[in-house]
Coordinates of C-alpha atoms in Angstrom, one line a residue:
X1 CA -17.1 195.7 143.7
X2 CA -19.3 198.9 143.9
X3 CA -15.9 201.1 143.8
X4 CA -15.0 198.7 140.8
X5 CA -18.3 199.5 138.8
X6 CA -18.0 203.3 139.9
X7 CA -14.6 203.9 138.6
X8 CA -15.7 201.7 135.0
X9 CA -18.7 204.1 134.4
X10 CA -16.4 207.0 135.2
X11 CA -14.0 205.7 132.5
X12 CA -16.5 205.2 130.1
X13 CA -18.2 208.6 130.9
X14 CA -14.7 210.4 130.3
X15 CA -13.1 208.9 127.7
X16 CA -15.5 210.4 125.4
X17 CA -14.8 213.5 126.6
X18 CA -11.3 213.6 127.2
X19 CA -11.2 212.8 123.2
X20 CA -13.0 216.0 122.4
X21 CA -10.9 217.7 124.0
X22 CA -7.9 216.1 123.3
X23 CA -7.5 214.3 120.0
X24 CA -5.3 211.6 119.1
X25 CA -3.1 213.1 116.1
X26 CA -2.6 211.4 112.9
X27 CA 1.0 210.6 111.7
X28 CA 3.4 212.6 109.6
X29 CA 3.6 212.0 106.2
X30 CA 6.4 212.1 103.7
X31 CA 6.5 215.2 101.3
X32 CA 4.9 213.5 98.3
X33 CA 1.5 213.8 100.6
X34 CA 1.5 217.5 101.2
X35 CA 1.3 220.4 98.1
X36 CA 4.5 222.0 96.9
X37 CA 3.8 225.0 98.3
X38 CA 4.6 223.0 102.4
X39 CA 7.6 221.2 101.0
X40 CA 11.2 222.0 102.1
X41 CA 14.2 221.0 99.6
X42 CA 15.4 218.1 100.6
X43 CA 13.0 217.5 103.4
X44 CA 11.5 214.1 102.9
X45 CA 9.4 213.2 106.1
X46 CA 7.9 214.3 109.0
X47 CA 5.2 217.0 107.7
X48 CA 1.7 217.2 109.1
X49 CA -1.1 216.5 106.9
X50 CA -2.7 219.3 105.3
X51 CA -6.3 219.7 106.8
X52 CA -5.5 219.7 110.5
X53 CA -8.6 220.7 112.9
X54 CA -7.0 224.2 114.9
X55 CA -6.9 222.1 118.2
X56 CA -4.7 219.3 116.3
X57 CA -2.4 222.0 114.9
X58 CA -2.1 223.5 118.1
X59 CA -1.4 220.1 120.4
X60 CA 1.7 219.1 117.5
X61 CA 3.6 221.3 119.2
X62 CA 4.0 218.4 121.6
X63 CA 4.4 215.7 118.5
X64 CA 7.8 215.4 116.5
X65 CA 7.8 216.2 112.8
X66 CA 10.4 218.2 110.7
X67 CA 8.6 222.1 112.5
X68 CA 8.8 220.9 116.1
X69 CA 12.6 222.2 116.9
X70 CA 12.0 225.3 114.9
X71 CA 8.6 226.3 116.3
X72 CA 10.1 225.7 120.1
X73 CA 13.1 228.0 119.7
X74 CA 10.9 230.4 118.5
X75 CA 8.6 230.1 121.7
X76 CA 11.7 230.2 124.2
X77 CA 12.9 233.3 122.7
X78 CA 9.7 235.0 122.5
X79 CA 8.9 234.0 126.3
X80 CA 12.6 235.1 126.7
X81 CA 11.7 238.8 125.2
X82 CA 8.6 238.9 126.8
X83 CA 9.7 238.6 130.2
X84 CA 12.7 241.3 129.4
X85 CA 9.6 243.6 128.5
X86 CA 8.1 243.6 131.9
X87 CA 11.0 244.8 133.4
X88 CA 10.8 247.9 130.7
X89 CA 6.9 248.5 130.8
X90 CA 7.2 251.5 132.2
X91 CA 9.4 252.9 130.0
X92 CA 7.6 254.8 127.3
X93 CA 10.2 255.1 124.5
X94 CA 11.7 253.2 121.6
X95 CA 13.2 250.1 123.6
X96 CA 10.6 249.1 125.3
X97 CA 8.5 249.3 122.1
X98 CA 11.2 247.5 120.6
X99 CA 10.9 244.6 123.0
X100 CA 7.1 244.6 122.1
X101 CA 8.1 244.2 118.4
X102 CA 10.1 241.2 118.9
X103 CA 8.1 239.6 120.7
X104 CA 5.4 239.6 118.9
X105 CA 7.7 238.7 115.5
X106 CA 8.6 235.3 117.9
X107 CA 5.1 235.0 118.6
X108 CA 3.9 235.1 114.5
X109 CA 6.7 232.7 113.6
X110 CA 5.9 230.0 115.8
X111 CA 2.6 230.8 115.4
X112 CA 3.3 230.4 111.4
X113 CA 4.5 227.1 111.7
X114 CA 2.1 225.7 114.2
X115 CA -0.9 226.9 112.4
X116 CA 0.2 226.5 108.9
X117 CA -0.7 223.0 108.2
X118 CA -4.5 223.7 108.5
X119 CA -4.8 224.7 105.1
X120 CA -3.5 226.4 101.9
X121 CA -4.8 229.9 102.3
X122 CA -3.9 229.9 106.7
X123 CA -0.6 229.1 104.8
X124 CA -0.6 232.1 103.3
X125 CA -2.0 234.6 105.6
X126 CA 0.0 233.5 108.4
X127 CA 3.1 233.5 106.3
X128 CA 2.0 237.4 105.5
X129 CA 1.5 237.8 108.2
X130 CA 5.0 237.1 109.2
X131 CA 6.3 239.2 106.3
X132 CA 4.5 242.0 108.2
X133 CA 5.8 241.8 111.7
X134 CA 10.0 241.3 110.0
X135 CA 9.6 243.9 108.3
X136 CA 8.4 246.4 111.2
X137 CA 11.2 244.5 113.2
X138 CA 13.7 245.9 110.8
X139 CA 12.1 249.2 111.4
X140 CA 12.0 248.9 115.1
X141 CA 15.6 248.2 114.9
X142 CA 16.5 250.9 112.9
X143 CA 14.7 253.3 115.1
X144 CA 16.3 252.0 118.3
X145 CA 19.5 252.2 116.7
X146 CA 19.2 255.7 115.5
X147 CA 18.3 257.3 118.8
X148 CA 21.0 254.9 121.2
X149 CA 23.7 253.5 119.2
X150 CA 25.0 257.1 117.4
X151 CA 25.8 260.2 118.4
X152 CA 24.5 263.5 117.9
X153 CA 27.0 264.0 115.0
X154 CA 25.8 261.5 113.0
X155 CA 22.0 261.9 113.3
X156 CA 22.1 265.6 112.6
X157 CA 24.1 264.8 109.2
X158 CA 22.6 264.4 106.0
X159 CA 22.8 260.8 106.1
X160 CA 21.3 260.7 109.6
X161 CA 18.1 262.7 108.9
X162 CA 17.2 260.2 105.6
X163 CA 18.2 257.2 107.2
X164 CA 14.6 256.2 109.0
X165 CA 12.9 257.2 105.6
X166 CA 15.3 254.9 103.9
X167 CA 14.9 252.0 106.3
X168 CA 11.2 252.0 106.4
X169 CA 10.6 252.0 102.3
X170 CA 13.6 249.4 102.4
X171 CA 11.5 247.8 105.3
X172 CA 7.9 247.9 103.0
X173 CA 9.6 246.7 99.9
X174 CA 11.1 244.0 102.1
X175 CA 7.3 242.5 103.2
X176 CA 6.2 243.2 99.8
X177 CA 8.8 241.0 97.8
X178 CA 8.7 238.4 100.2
X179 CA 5.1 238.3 100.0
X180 CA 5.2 238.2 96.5
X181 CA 7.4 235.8 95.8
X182 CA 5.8 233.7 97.8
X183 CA 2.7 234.0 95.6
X184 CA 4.6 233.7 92.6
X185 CA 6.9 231.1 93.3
X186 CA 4.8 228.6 95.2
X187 CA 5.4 225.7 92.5
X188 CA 8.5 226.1 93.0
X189 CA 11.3 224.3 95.5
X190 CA 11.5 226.7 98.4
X191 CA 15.6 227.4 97.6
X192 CA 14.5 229.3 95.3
X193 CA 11.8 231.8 97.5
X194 CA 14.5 231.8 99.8
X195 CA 16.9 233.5 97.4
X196 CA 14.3 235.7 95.8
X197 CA 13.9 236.7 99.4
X198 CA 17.4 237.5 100.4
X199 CA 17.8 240.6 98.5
X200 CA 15.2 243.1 100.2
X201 CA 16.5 241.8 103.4
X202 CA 20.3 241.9 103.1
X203 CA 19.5 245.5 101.5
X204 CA 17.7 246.5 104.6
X205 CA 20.4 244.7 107.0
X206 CA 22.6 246.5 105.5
X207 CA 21.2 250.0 106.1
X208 CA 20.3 249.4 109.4
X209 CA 24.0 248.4 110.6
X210 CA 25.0 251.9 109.0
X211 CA 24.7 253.1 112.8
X212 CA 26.9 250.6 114.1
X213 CA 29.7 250.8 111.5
X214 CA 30.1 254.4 112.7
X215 CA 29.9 253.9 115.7
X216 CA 32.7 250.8 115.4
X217 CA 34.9 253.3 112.9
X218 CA 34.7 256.5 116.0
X219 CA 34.4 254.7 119.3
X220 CA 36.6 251.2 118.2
X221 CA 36.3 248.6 121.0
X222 CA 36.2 250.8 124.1
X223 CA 32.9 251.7 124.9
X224 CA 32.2 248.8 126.9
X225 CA 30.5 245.3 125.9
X226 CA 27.7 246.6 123.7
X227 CA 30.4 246.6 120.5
X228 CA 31.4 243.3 120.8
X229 CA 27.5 242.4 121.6
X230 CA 26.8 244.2 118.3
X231 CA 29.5 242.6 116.2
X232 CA 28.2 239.0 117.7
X233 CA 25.4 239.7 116.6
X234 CA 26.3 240.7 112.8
X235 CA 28.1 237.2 112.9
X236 CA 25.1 235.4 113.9
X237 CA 23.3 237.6 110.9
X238 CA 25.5 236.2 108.5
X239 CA 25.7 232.4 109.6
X240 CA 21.6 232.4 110.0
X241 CA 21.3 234.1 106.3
X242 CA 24.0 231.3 104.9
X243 CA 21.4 228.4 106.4
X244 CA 18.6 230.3 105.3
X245 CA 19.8 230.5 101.3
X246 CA 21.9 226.9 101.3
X247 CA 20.1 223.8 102.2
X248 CA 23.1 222.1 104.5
X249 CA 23.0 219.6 105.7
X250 CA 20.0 218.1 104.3
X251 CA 21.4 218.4 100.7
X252 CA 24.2 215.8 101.1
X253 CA 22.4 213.6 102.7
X254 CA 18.4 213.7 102.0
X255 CA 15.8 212.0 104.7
X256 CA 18.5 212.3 107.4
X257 CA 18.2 215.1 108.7
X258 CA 14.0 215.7 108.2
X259 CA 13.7 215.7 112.0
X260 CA 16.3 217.1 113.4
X261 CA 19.4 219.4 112.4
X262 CA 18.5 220.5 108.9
X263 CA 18.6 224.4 107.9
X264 CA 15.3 225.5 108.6
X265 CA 16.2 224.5 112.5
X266 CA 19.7 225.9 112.4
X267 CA 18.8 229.0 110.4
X268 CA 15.9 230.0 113.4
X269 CA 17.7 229.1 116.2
X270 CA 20.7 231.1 114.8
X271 CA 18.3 234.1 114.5
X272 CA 16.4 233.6 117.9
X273 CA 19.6 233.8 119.4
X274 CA 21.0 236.5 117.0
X275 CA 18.2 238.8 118.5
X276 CA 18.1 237.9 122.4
X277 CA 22.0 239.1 121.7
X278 CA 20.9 242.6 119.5
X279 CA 18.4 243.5 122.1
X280 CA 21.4 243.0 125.3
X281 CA 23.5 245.1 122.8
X282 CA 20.5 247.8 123.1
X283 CA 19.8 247.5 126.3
X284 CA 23.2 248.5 127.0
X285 CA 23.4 251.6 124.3
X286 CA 19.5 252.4 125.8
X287 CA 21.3 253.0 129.1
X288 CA 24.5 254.9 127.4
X289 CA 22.5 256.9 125.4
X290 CA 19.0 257.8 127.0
X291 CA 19.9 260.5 129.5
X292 CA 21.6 262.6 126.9
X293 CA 18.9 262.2 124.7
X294 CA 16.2 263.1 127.3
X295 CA 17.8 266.4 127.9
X296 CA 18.6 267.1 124.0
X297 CA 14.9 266.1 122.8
X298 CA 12.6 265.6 125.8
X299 CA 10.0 263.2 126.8
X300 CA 7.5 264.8 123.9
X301 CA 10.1 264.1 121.1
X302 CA 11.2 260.6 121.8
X303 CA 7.6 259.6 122.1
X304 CA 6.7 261.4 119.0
X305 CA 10.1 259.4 117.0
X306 CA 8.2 256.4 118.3
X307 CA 4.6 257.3 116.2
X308 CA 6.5 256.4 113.2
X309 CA 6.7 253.0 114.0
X310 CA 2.9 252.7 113.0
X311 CA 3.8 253.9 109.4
X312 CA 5.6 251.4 107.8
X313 CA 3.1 248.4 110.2
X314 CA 0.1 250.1 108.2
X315 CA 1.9 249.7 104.7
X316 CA 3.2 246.5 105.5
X317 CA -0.3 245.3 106.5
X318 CA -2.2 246.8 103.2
X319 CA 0.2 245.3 101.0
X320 CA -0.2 241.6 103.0
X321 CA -4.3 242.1 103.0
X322 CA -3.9 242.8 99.1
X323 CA -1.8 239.7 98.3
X324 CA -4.0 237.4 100.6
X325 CA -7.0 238.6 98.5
X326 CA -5.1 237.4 94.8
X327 CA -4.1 234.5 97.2
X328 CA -7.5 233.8 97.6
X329 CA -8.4 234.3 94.2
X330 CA -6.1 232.6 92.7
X331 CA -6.9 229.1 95.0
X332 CA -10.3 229.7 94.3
X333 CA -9.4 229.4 90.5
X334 CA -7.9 226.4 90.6
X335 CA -10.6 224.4 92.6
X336 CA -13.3 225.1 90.1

């Protein structure tokens, strides 16, 4: 009877605590409960209320709603990158910095869409905040690609010694039209931010692959698996960019697919995969290329290369601080 009463007054001491510490977590809602600016097309239930304490946003990564697949694949493939990385610490050079890059673009995705539901404006910074680290990814894959997927030829011609300056303005107004149109468009379905999106990145895509179709057009297929690695991955590009711009499946049949197998889902597990697959094809041009370049350029020169990295990350972060201020501003204005 005493071990009864001792394990009661336990129970009744922790329960108290273990509900600080872990909060029960209010049901999703359906879209007509959250602002326009959280809605998806077509996307009818299973969003978080807007207002979330952090430690409820944080614990709904074990709840369903219509961000749970997508935040996960994002997760597993930064955990994926990160523990390639550790294997490449020492290496003081473009792909290892690379590996850094991605991970930490996983790690602000699913941090976006965990954290986003706690209100408007953390909508907004994290979501500039993800504008920020794509667009240095698309740097950081430029730069990798220009130093171990070409040869010598090509990065000594004309068209090789404009080519990072290219890719990192391409790579700025990227972040700065996404960012943008995010501002600017947030009454509006997100198809159509999507779209507005598209164009910087395709435009950027399309400069960075200038690399790889040399190197297809000189080499063909026999330089081992790191074409066919490369070319996978400018299929997976292409099928992740389709779900990104076209709401399918969700658009034929609306409500089914809130939970499970919509676009948003397919379009980021399409890319998580799309880049676990771009950094195997670098791994294998890092080890290809990296000798020749050491004795060509040295140590001193590759680490140098790899300074520039921090350009475009400063621009990109200026221009998201500046449209989080009118973000601000502007939410402000419409709450008095």
């Amino acid at each position: 009877t005493v071990t009864n009463v001792s394990s009661c007054s336990l129970g009744y001491v922790c329960r108290p605590l273990l509900d600080s510490v872990l909060p029960s977590l209010p049901p999703t809602v359906s879209d007509l409960d959250v602002p326009p600016l959280l809605r998806e097309h077509f996307i009818l239930s299973g969003y978080r209320p807007l207002g979330l304490p952090w430690r409820c946003c944080v614990l709904s990564l074990l709840q369903i709603h219509n961000q749970t697949l997508t935040t996960w694949s994002l997760l597993l493939a930064a955990l994926a990158l990160l523990l390639r990385f550790t294997g490449f610490a020492f290496l003081r050079d473009t792909y290892s910095l690379r590996l850094s890059c991605i991970s930490f673009l996983a790690s602000c995705s699913a941090a976006a869409n965990v954290l986003h539901c706690r209100s408007e404006e953390m909508h907004y910074f994290l979501f500039f905040l993800h504008s920020v680290s794509a667009a240095v990814y698309q740097y950081g894959c430029a730069l990798a690609l220009s130093l171990y997927s070409v040869d010598a030829i090509w990065t000594q011609s004309m068209l090789g010694q404009v080519y990072l300056p290219l890719t990192a303005i391409l790579s700025w107004l990227s972040c700065a039209l996404c960012c943008y149109t995010k501002l600017t468009l947030r009454s509006k379905f997100a198809i159509h931010r999507r779209i507005c999106r598209l164009f910087p990145m395709g435009v950027a895509f399309l400069v960075i692959m200038g690399p790889f179709v040399r190197r297809l057009t000189i080499y063909r297929w026999s330089n081992g698996p790191a074409l066919m690695l490369h070319f996978f991955q400018v299929v997976l590009f292409l099928l992740s960019t389709f779900f990104f711009c076209f709401p399918v499946p969700e658009c034929f049949a609306p409500g089914h697919y809130d939970l499970a197998g919509n676009s948003h889902h397919v379009y980021h597990a399409l890319r998580s995969l799309c880049t676990l697959v771009q950094q195997e094809a670098l791994f294998h041009d890092f080890l290809w290329r990296r000798p020749a370049l050491v004795r060509q350029m040295g140590e001193q020169h590759l680490l140098l290369t790899c300074i520039s990295f921090f350009c475009p990350m400063v621009c990109c972060s200026m221009t998201a601080l500046a449209m989080r201020s009118r973000a601000r501003a502007e939410l402000e204005k419409e709450q008095r």
